[in-house]
């Protein structure tokens, strides 16, 4: 009872108690020792790389998915009327994978249909490669970050048991806590980075698949246009 009264009467005691209860993220990182700081620094770099790739690819894929709904109708009119140069010009003015595939097909008009199909498929492979550029790095980060975090866990536990071994079983709790601290903080940091990279990777894969399906649908529509009787 007297303890609570003293804390209420003495502001210094109350401040000390509140300081002990609060722990900032910076303190959480740096209180784990040198090993914890090094590993979390590596994880922070991986997080920055993952976020940069995610947003760069997201904007690129978003831009690639935009196309005028009347694009194929205009291509149909130009090809039907024999205005192949106008069709090529329209494709060149439209910056999208669909337009580039269509331009490749238009430039092959007059050749066997199989040759046109092959040209479109080859161009499609290149476009998919461009869309998936650096996305695999996200998958690597998603797998590597938790492993790096677990490495910190192992290092932290080794430090804790080493302290126990060298002290003859009389290790201070503070020394043991430092190793366990390293183990826990690096594990949490590794899992957080891995989860973010994993979610970002899957989201980009889904967005890329939608663009690829749109490319395939437009390629089929273009080939059907060439098969239509004049």
PDB file of C-alpha atoms in Angstrom:
ATOM      1  CA  UNK A   1       0.000   0.000   0.000  1.00  0.00           C
ATOM      2  CA  UNK A   2       2.841   2.363   0.883  1.00  0.00           C
ATOM      3  CA  UNK A   3       4.537   1.603  -2.477  1.00  0.00           C
ATOM      4  CA  UNK A   4       1.561   2.865  -4.479  1.00  0.00           C
ATOM      5  CA  UNK A   5       1.319   5.916  -2.237  1.00  0.00           C
ATOM      6  CA  UNK A   6       5.005   6.723  -2.745  1.00  0.00           C
ATOM      7  CA  UNK A   7       4.677   6.328  -6.520  1.00  0.00           C
ATOM      8  CA  UNK A   8       1.699   8.646  -6.557  1.00  0.00           C
ATOM      9  CA  UNK A   9       3.446  11.234  -4.369  1.00  0.00           C
ATOM     10  CA  UNK A  10       6.864  11.069  -6.071  1.00  0.00           C
ATOM     11  CA  UNK A  11       6.706  11.812  -9.844  1.00  0.00           C
ATOM     12  CA  UNK A  12      10.235  10.469 -10.330  1.00  0.00           C
ATOM     13  CA  UNK A  13       9.168   7.004  -9.168  1.00  0.00           C
ATOM     14  CA  UNK A  14       6.146   7.075 -11.470  1.00  0.00           C
ATOM     15  CA  UNK A  15       8.289   8.097 -14.437  1.00  0.00           C
ATOM     16  CA  UNK A  16      10.781   5.324 -13.729  1.00  0.00           C
ATOM     17  CA  UNK A  17       8.007   2.738 -13.592  1.00  0.00           C
ATOM     18  CA  UNK A  18       6.518   3.968 -16.889  1.00  0.00           C
ATOM     19  CA  UNK A  19       9.938   3.913 -18.577  1.00  0.00           C
ATOM     20  CA  UNK A  20      10.413   0.296 -17.568  1.00  0.00           C
ATOM     21  CA  UNK A  21       7.084  -0.655 -19.100  1.00  0.00           C
ATOM     22  CA  UNK A  22       7.657   1.017 -22.478  1.00  0.00           C
ATOM     23  CA  UNK A  23      10.033  -0.263 -25.162  1.00  0.00           C
ATOM     24  CA  UNK A  24      10.484   1.394 -28.523  1.00  0.00           C
ATOM     25  CA  UNK A  25      11.229  -0.425 -31.765  1.00  0.00           C
ATOM     26  CA  UNK A  26      14.755   1.045 -31.775  1.00  0.00           C
ATOM     27  CA  UNK A  27      15.381  -0.321 -28.289  1.00  0.00           C
ATOM     28  CA  UNK A  28      13.999  -3.673 -29.351  1.00  0.00           C
ATOM     29  CA  UNK A  29      16.537  -3.827 -32.176  1.00  0.00           C
ATOM     30  CA  UNK A  30      19.638  -2.525 -30.414  1.00  0.00           C
ATOM     31  CA  UNK A  31      19.161  -4.263 -27.078  1.00  0.00           C
ATOM     32  CA  UNK A  32      19.727  -7.633 -28.724  1.00  0.00           C
ATOM     33  CA  UNK A  33      23.443  -7.149 -29.166  1.00  0.00           C
ATOM     34  CA  UNK A  34      25.744  -6.913 -32.177  1.00  0.00           C
ATOM     35  CA  UNK A  35      24.486 -10.135 -33.787  1.00  0.00           C
ATOM     36  CA  UNK A  36      20.893  -8.969 -33.616  1.00  0.00           C
ATOM     37  CA  UNK A  37      21.765  -5.569 -35.119  1.00  0.00           C
ATOM     38  CA  UNK A  38      23.674  -7.135 -38.033  1.00  0.00           C
ATOM     39  CA  UNK A  39      20.975  -9.648 -38.893  1.00  0.00           C
ATOM     40  CA  UNK A  40      18.131  -7.145 -38.600  1.00  0.00           C
ATOM     41  CA  UNK A  41      20.117  -4.724 -40.789  1.00  0.00           C
ATOM     42  CA  UNK A  42      20.326  -7.407 -43.476  1.00  0.00           C
ATOM     43  CA  UNK A  43      16.604  -8.066 -43.113  1.00  0.00           C
ATOM     44  CA  UNK A  44      15.859  -4.349 -43.389  1.00  0.00           C
ATOM     45  CA  UNK A  45      17.823  -4.207 -46.660  1.00  0.00           C
ATOM     46  CA  UNK A  46      15.857  -7.196 -47.963  1.00  0.00           C
ATOM     47  CA  UNK A  47      12.612  -5.502 -46.963  1.00  0.00           C
ATOM     48  CA  UNK A  48      13.596  -2.351 -48.861  1.00  0.00           C
ATOM     49  CA  UNK A  49      14.498  -4.402 -51.958  1.00  0.00           C
ATOM     50  CA  UNK A  50      11.226  -6.332 -51.758  1.00  0.00           C
ATOM     51  CA  UNK A  51       9.104  -3.192 -51.421  1.00  0.00           C
ATOM     52  CA  UNK A  52      10.949  -1.444 -54.259  1.00  0.00           C
ATOM     53  CA  UNK A  53      10.492  -4.386 -56.640  1.00  0.00           C
ATOM     54  CA  UNK A  54       6.860  -4.823 -55.626  1.00  0.00           C
ATOM     55  CA  UNK A  55       5.796  -1.236 -56.305  1.00  0.00           C
ATOM     56  CA  UNK A  56       7.949  -0.901 -59.450  1.00  0.00           C
ATOM     57  CA  UNK A  57       6.432  -4.071 -60.939  1.00  0.00           C
ATOM     58  CA  UNK A  58       2.937  -3.181 -59.736  1.00  0.00           C
ATOM     59  CA  UNK A  59       2.965   0.121 -61.620  1.00  0.00           C
ATOM     60  CA  UNK A  60       4.503  -1.539 -64.701  1.00  0.00           C
ATOM     61  CA  UNK A  61       1.883  -4.302 -64.760  1.00  0.00           C
ATOM     62  CA  UNK A  62      -0.900  -1.807 -64.143  1.00  0.00           C
ATOM     63  CA  UNK A  63       0.285   0.260 -67.113  1.00  0.00           C
ATOM     64  CA  UNK A  64       0.534  -2.862 -69.284  1.00  0.00           C
ATOM     65  CA  UNK A  65      -3.048  -3.861 -68.501  1.00  0.00           C
ATOM     66  CA  UNK A  66      -4.512  -0.595 -69.790  1.00  0.00           C
ATOM     67  CA  UNK A  67      -5.785  -0.649 -73.361  1.00  0.00           C
ATOM     68  CA  UNK A  68      -8.572   1.066 -75.249  1.00  0.00           C
ATOM     69  CA  UNK A  69     -11.643  -1.147 -75.500  1.00  0.00           C
ATOM     70  CA  UNK A  70     -12.072  -0.078 -79.123  1.00  0.00           C
ATOM     71  CA  UNK A  71      -8.503  -1.005 -80.040  1.00  0.00           C
ATOM     72  CA  UNK A  72      -9.344  -4.377 -81.573  1.00  0.00           C
ATOM     73  CA  UNK A  73     -12.397  -2.935 -83.321  1.00  0.00           C
ATOM     74  CA  UNK A  74     -10.183  -0.342 -84.996  1.00  0.00           C
ATOM     75  CA  UNK A  75      -7.670  -3.037 -85.943  1.00  0.00           C
ATOM     76  CA  UNK A  76     -10.495  -5.098 -87.409  1.00  0.00           C
ATOM     77  CA  UNK A  77     -11.686  -2.160 -89.525  1.00  0.00           C
ATOM     78  CA  UNK A  78      -8.182  -1.380 -90.798  1.00  0.00           C
ATOM     79  CA  UNK A  79      -7.354  -5.000 -91.671  1.00  0.00           C
ATOM     80  CA  UNK A  80     -10.741  -5.608 -93.299  1.00  0.00           C
ATOM     81  CA  UNK A  81     -10.295  -2.507 -95.460  1.00  0.00           C
ATOM     82  CA  UNK A  82      -6.719  -3.455 -96.318  1.00  0.00           C
ATOM     83  CA  UNK A  83      -5.239  -0.494 -94.432  1.00  0.00           C
ATOM     84  CA  UNK A  84      -2.328  -2.414 -92.942  1.00  0.00           C
ATOM     85  CA  UNK A  85      -0.104   0.652 -92.512  1.00  0.00           C
ATOM     86  CA  UNK A  86      -2.845   2.379 -90.556  1.00  0.00           C
ATOM     87  CA  UNK A  87      -3.138  -0.732 -88.358  1.00  0.00           C
ATOM     88  CA  UNK A  88       0.624  -0.766 -87.756  1.00  0.00           C
ATOM     89  CA  UNK A  89       0.569   2.937 -86.919  1.00  0.00           C
ATOM     90  CA  UNK A  90      -2.232   2.410 -84.410  1.00  0.00           C
ATOM     91  CA  UNK A  91      -0.285  -0.406 -82.768  1.00  0.00           C
ATOM     92  CA  UNK A  92       2.873   1.707 -82.624  1.00  0.00           C
ATOM     93  CA  UNK A  93       0.988   4.551 -80.959  1.00  0.00           C
ATOM     94  CA  UNK A  94      -0.487   2.222 -78.322  1.00  0.00           C
ATOM     95  CA  UNK A  95       2.057   1.323 -75.640  1.00  0.00           C
ATOM     96  CA  UNK A  96       0.845  -2.047 -74.364  1.00  0.00           C
ATOM     97  CA  UNK A  97       1.753  -5.739 -74.748  1.00  0.00           C
ATOM     98  CA  UNK A  98      -1.499  -6.400 -76.618  1.00  0.00           C
ATOM     99  CA  UNK A  99      -0.655  -3.712 -79.172  1.00  0.00           C
ATOM    100  CA  UNK A 100       2.853  -5.065 -79.671  1.00  0.00           C
ATOM    101  CA  UNK A 101       1.535  -8.587 -80.233  1.00  0.00           C
ATOM    102  CA  UNK A 102      -1.038  -7.291 -82.700  1.00  0.00           C
ATOM    103  CA  UNK A 103       1.608  -5.282 -84.537  1.00  0.00           C
ATOM    104  CA  UNK A 104       3.716  -8.419 -84.880  1.00  0.00           C
ATOM    105  CA  UNK A 105       0.708 -10.230 -86.367  1.00  0.00           C
ATOM    106  CA  UNK A 106      -0.198  -7.392 -88.720  1.00  0.00           C
ATOM    107  CA  UNK A 107       3.353  -7.245 -90.047  1.00  0.00           C
ATOM    108  CA  UNK A 108       3.095 -10.965 -90.937  1.00  0.00           C
ATOM    109  CA  UNK A 109      -0.201 -10.707 -92.836  1.00  0.00           C
ATOM    110  CA  UNK A 110       0.165 -12.439 -96.184  1.00  0.00           C
ATOM    111  CA  UNK A 111       2.229 -15.297 -94.775  1.00  0.00           C
ATOM    112  CA  UNK A 112       0.882 -18.708 -93.682  1.00  0.00           C
ATOM    113  CA  UNK A 113      -1.318 -18.586 -90.610  1.00  0.00           C
ATOM    114  CA  UNK A 114       1.045 -20.861 -88.690  1.00  0.00           C
ATOM    115  CA  UNK A 115       3.884 -18.384 -89.230  1.00  0.00           C
ATOM    116  CA  UNK A 116       1.711 -15.553 -87.951  1.00  0.00           C
ATOM    117  CA  UNK A 117       0.728 -17.604 -84.901  1.00  0.00           C
ATOM    118  CA  UNK A 118       4.356 -18.483 -84.173  1.00  0.00           C
ATOM    119  CA  UNK A 119       5.418 -14.838 -84.455  1.00  0.00           C
ATOM    120  CA  UNK A 120       2.696 -13.775 -82.018  1.00  0.00           C
ATOM    121  CA  UNK A 121       3.648 -16.527 -79.565  1.00  0.00           C
ATOM    122  CA  UNK A 122       7.319 -15.531 -79.651  1.00  0.00           C
ATOM    123  CA  UNK A 123       6.428 -11.896 -79.099  1.00  0.00           C
ATOM    124  CA  UNK A 124       4.122 -12.950 -76.250  1.00  0.00           C
ATOM    125  CA  UNK A 125       6.946 -14.844 -74.562  1.00  0.00           C
ATOM    126  CA  UNK A 126       9.090 -11.716 -74.611  1.00  0.00           C
ATOM    127  CA  UNK A 127       6.250  -9.605 -73.196  1.00  0.00           C
ATOM    128  CA  UNK A 128       5.660 -12.061 -70.356  1.00  0.00           C
ATOM    129  CA  UNK A 129       9.382 -12.006 -69.585  1.00  0.00           C
ATOM    130  CA  UNK A 130       9.249  -8.219 -69.347  1.00  0.00           C
ATOM    131  CA  UNK A 131       6.252  -8.352 -67.009  1.00  0.00           C
ATOM    132  CA  UNK A 132       7.921 -10.912 -64.733  1.00  0.00           C
ATOM    133  CA  UNK A 133      11.221  -9.030 -64.569  1.00  0.00           C
ATOM    134  CA  UNK A 134      12.735  -9.234 -61.031  1.00  0.00           C
ATOM    135  CA  UNK A 135       9.550 -10.788 -59.609  1.00  0.00           C
ATOM    136  CA  UNK A 136      11.494 -13.951 -58.781  1.00  0.00           C
ATOM    137  CA  UNK A 137      13.623 -11.876 -56.397  1.00  0.00           C
ATOM    138  CA  UNK A 138      10.518 -11.426 -54.241  1.00  0.00           C
ATOM    139  CA  UNK A 139      10.147 -15.195 -54.024  1.00  0.00           C
ATOM    140  CA  UNK A 140      13.803 -15.453 -53.005  1.00  0.00           C
ATOM    141  CA  UNK A 141      13.358 -12.833 -50.283  1.00  0.00           C
ATOM    142  CA  UNK A 142      10.196 -14.579 -49.067  1.00  0.00           C
ATOM    143  CA  UNK A 143      12.174 -17.784 -48.572  1.00  0.00           C
ATOM    144  CA  UNK A 144      15.485 -16.314 -47.407  1.00  0.00           C
ATOM    145  CA  UNK A 145      14.235 -13.781 -44.838  1.00  0.00           C
ATOM    146  CA  UNK A 146      12.742 -16.332 -42.386  1.00  0.00           C
ATOM    147  CA  UNK A 147      15.880 -18.472 -42.744  1.00  0.00           C
ATOM    148  CA  UNK A 148      18.071 -15.480 -41.895  1.00  0.00           C
ATOM    149  CA  UNK A 149      15.803 -14.768 -38.940  1.00  0.00           C
ATOM    150  CA  UNK A 150      16.151 -18.383 -37.764  1.00  0.00           C
ATOM    151  CA  UNK A 151      19.915 -18.023 -38.130  1.00  0.00           C
ATOM    152  CA  UNK A 152      19.693 -15.210 -35.608  1.00  0.00           C
ATOM    153  CA  UNK A 153      17.647 -17.507 -33.376  1.00  0.00           C
ATOM    154  CA  UNK A 154      20.352 -20.162 -33.447  1.00  0.00           C
ATOM    155  CA  UNK A 155      23.085 -17.590 -32.799  1.00  0.00           C
ATOM    156  CA  UNK A 156      21.143 -16.136 -29.887  1.00  0.00           C
ATOM    157  CA  UNK A 157      20.573 -19.536 -28.282  1.00  0.00           C
ATOM    158  CA  UNK A 158      24.247 -20.432 -28.771  1.00  0.00           C
ATOM    159  CA  UNK A 159      25.202 -17.240 -26.959  1.00  0.00           C
ATOM    160  CA  UNK A 160      22.812 -18.039 -24.130  1.00  0.00           C
ATOM    161  CA  UNK A 161      24.054 -21.620 -23.685  1.00  0.00           C
ATOM    162  CA  UNK A 162      27.670 -20.496 -24.025  1.00  0.00           C
ATOM    163  CA  UNK A 163      27.123 -18.079 -21.176  1.00  0.00           C
ATOM    164  CA  UNK A 164      25.667 -20.862 -19.075  1.00  0.00           C
ATOM    165  CA  UNK A 165      28.563 -23.207 -19.899  1.00  0.00           C
ATOM    166  CA  UNK A 166      31.317 -20.715 -19.143  1.00  0.00           C
ATOM    167  CA  UNK A 167      29.737 -19.541 -15.896  1.00  0.00           C
ATOM    168  CA  UNK A 168      29.503 -22.999 -14.383  1.00  0.00           C
ATOM    169  CA  UNK A 169      25.725 -22.825 -14.189  1.00  0.00           C
ATOM    170  CA  UNK A 170      25.824 -19.522 -12.312  1.00  0.00           C
ATOM    171  CA  UNK A 171      25.080 -17.240 -15.284  1.00  0.00           C
ATOM    172  CA  UNK A 172      23.284 -14.006 -14.569  1.00  0.00           C
ATOM    173  CA  UNK A 173      19.798 -13.610 -15.971  1.00  0.00           C
ATOM    174  CA  UNK A 174      20.848 -10.455 -17.801  1.00  0.00           C
ATOM    175  CA  UNK A 175      23.529 -12.299 -19.760  1.00  0.00           C
ATOM    176  CA  UNK A 176      21.162 -15.098 -20.691  1.00  0.00           C
ATOM    177  CA  UNK A 177      18.445 -12.653 -21.645  1.00  0.00           C
ATOM    178  CA  UNK A 178      20.753 -10.962 -24.184  1.00  0.00           C
ATOM    179  CA  UNK A 179      21.130 -14.185 -26.194  1.00  0.00           C
ATOM    180  CA  UNK A 180      17.433 -15.039 -25.967  1.00  0.00           C
ATOM    181  CA  UNK A 181      16.633 -11.439 -26.947  1.00  0.00           C
ATOM    182  CA  UNK A 182      18.684 -11.847 -30.110  1.00  0.00           C
ATOM    183  CA  UNK A 183      16.892 -15.084 -30.896  1.00  0.00           C
ATOM    184  CA  UNK A 184      13.403 -13.670 -30.545  1.00  0.00           C
ATOM    185  CA  UNK A 185      13.893 -10.315 -32.300  1.00  0.00           C
ATOM    186  CA  UNK A 186      15.589 -11.784 -35.376  1.00  0.00           C
ATOM    187  CA  UNK A 187      12.928 -14.470 -35.688  1.00  0.00           C
ATOM    188  CA  UNK A 188      10.123 -11.919 -35.630  1.00  0.00           C
ATOM    189  CA  UNK A 189      11.925  -9.623 -38.075  1.00  0.00           C
ATOM    190  CA  UNK A 190      12.629 -12.485 -40.492  1.00  0.00           C
ATOM    191  CA  UNK A 191       9.033 -13.667 -40.454  1.00  0.00           C
ATOM    192  CA  UNK A 192       7.677 -10.146 -41.007  1.00  0.00           C
ATOM    193  CA  UNK A 193       9.933  -9.561 -44.039  1.00  0.00           C
ATOM    194  CA  UNK A 194       9.178 -13.023 -45.415  1.00  0.00           C
ATOM    195  CA  UNK A 195       5.410 -12.591 -45.087  1.00  0.00           C
ATOM    196  CA  UNK A 196       5.472  -9.180 -46.792  1.00  0.00           C
ATOM    197  CA  UNK A 197       7.598 -10.496 -49.674  1.00  0.00           C
ATOM    198  CA  UNK A 198       5.425 -13.611 -50.034  1.00  0.00           C
ATOM    199  CA  UNK A 199       2.178 -11.632 -50.205  1.00  0.00           C
ATOM    200  CA  UNK A 200       3.721  -9.163 -52.656  1.00  0.00           C
ATOM    201  CA  UNK A 201       5.004 -11.971 -54.878  1.00  0.00           C
ATOM    202  CA  UNK A 202       1.644 -13.719 -55.080  1.00  0.00           C
ATOM    203  CA  UNK A 203      -0.172 -10.460 -55.773  1.00  0.00           C
ATOM    204  CA  UNK A 204       2.163  -9.656 -58.671  1.00  0.00           C
ATOM    205  CA  UNK A 205       1.794 -13.174 -60.058  1.00  0.00           C
ATOM    206  CA  UNK A 206      -1.990 -12.830 -60.041  1.00  0.00           C
ATOM    207  CA  UNK A 207      -1.847  -9.419 -61.727  1.00  0.00           C
ATOM    208  CA  UNK A 208       0.567 -10.762 -64.350  1.00  0.00           C
ATOM    209  CA  UNK A 209      -1.694 -13.733 -65.073  1.00  0.00           C
ATOM    210  CA  UNK A 210      -4.580 -11.367 -65.793  1.00  0.00           C
ATOM    211  CA  UNK A 211      -2.482  -9.428 -68.300  1.00  0.00           C
ATOM    212  CA  UNK A 212      -1.329 -12.674 -69.940  1.00  0.00           C
ATOM    213  CA  UNK A 213      -4.922 -13.864 -70.285  1.00  0.00           C
ATOM    214  CA  UNK A 214      -5.840 -10.551 -71.874  1.00  0.00           C
ATOM    215  CA  UNK A 215      -2.939 -10.932 -74.320  1.00  0.00           C
ATOM    216  CA  UNK A 216      -4.042 -14.453 -75.223  1.00  0.00           C
ATOM    217  CA  UNK A 217      -7.660 -13.382 -75.729  1.00  0.00           C
ATOM    218  CA  UNK A 218      -6.664 -10.568 -78.069  1.00  0.00           C
ATOM    219  CA  UNK A 219      -4.269 -12.831 -79.971  1.00  0.00           C
ATOM    220  CA  UNK A 220      -7.057 -15.346 -80.538  1.00  0.00           C
ATOM    221  CA  UNK A 221      -9.386 -12.549 -81.649  1.00  0.00           C
ATOM    222  CA  UNK A 222      -6.782 -11.320 -84.134  1.00  0.00           C
ATOM    223  CA  UNK A 223      -6.229 -14.815 -85.553  1.00  0.00           C
ATOM    224  CA  UNK A 224      -9.988 -15.276 -85.865  1.00  0.00           C
ATOM    225  CA  UNK A 225     -10.093 -12.015 -87.777  1.00  0.00           C
ATOM    226  CA  UNK A 226      -7.583 -13.396 -90.311  1.00  0.00           C
ATOM    227  CA  UNK A 227      -9.681 -16.547 -90.679  1.00  0.00           C
ATOM    228  CA  UNK A 228     -12.838 -14.630 -91.478  1.00  0.00           C
ATOM    229  CA  UNK A 229     -13.875 -14.779 -95.140  1.00  0.00           C
ATOM    230  CA  UNK A 230     -13.415 -11.518 -96.987  1.00  0.00           C
TER     231      UNK A 230
END
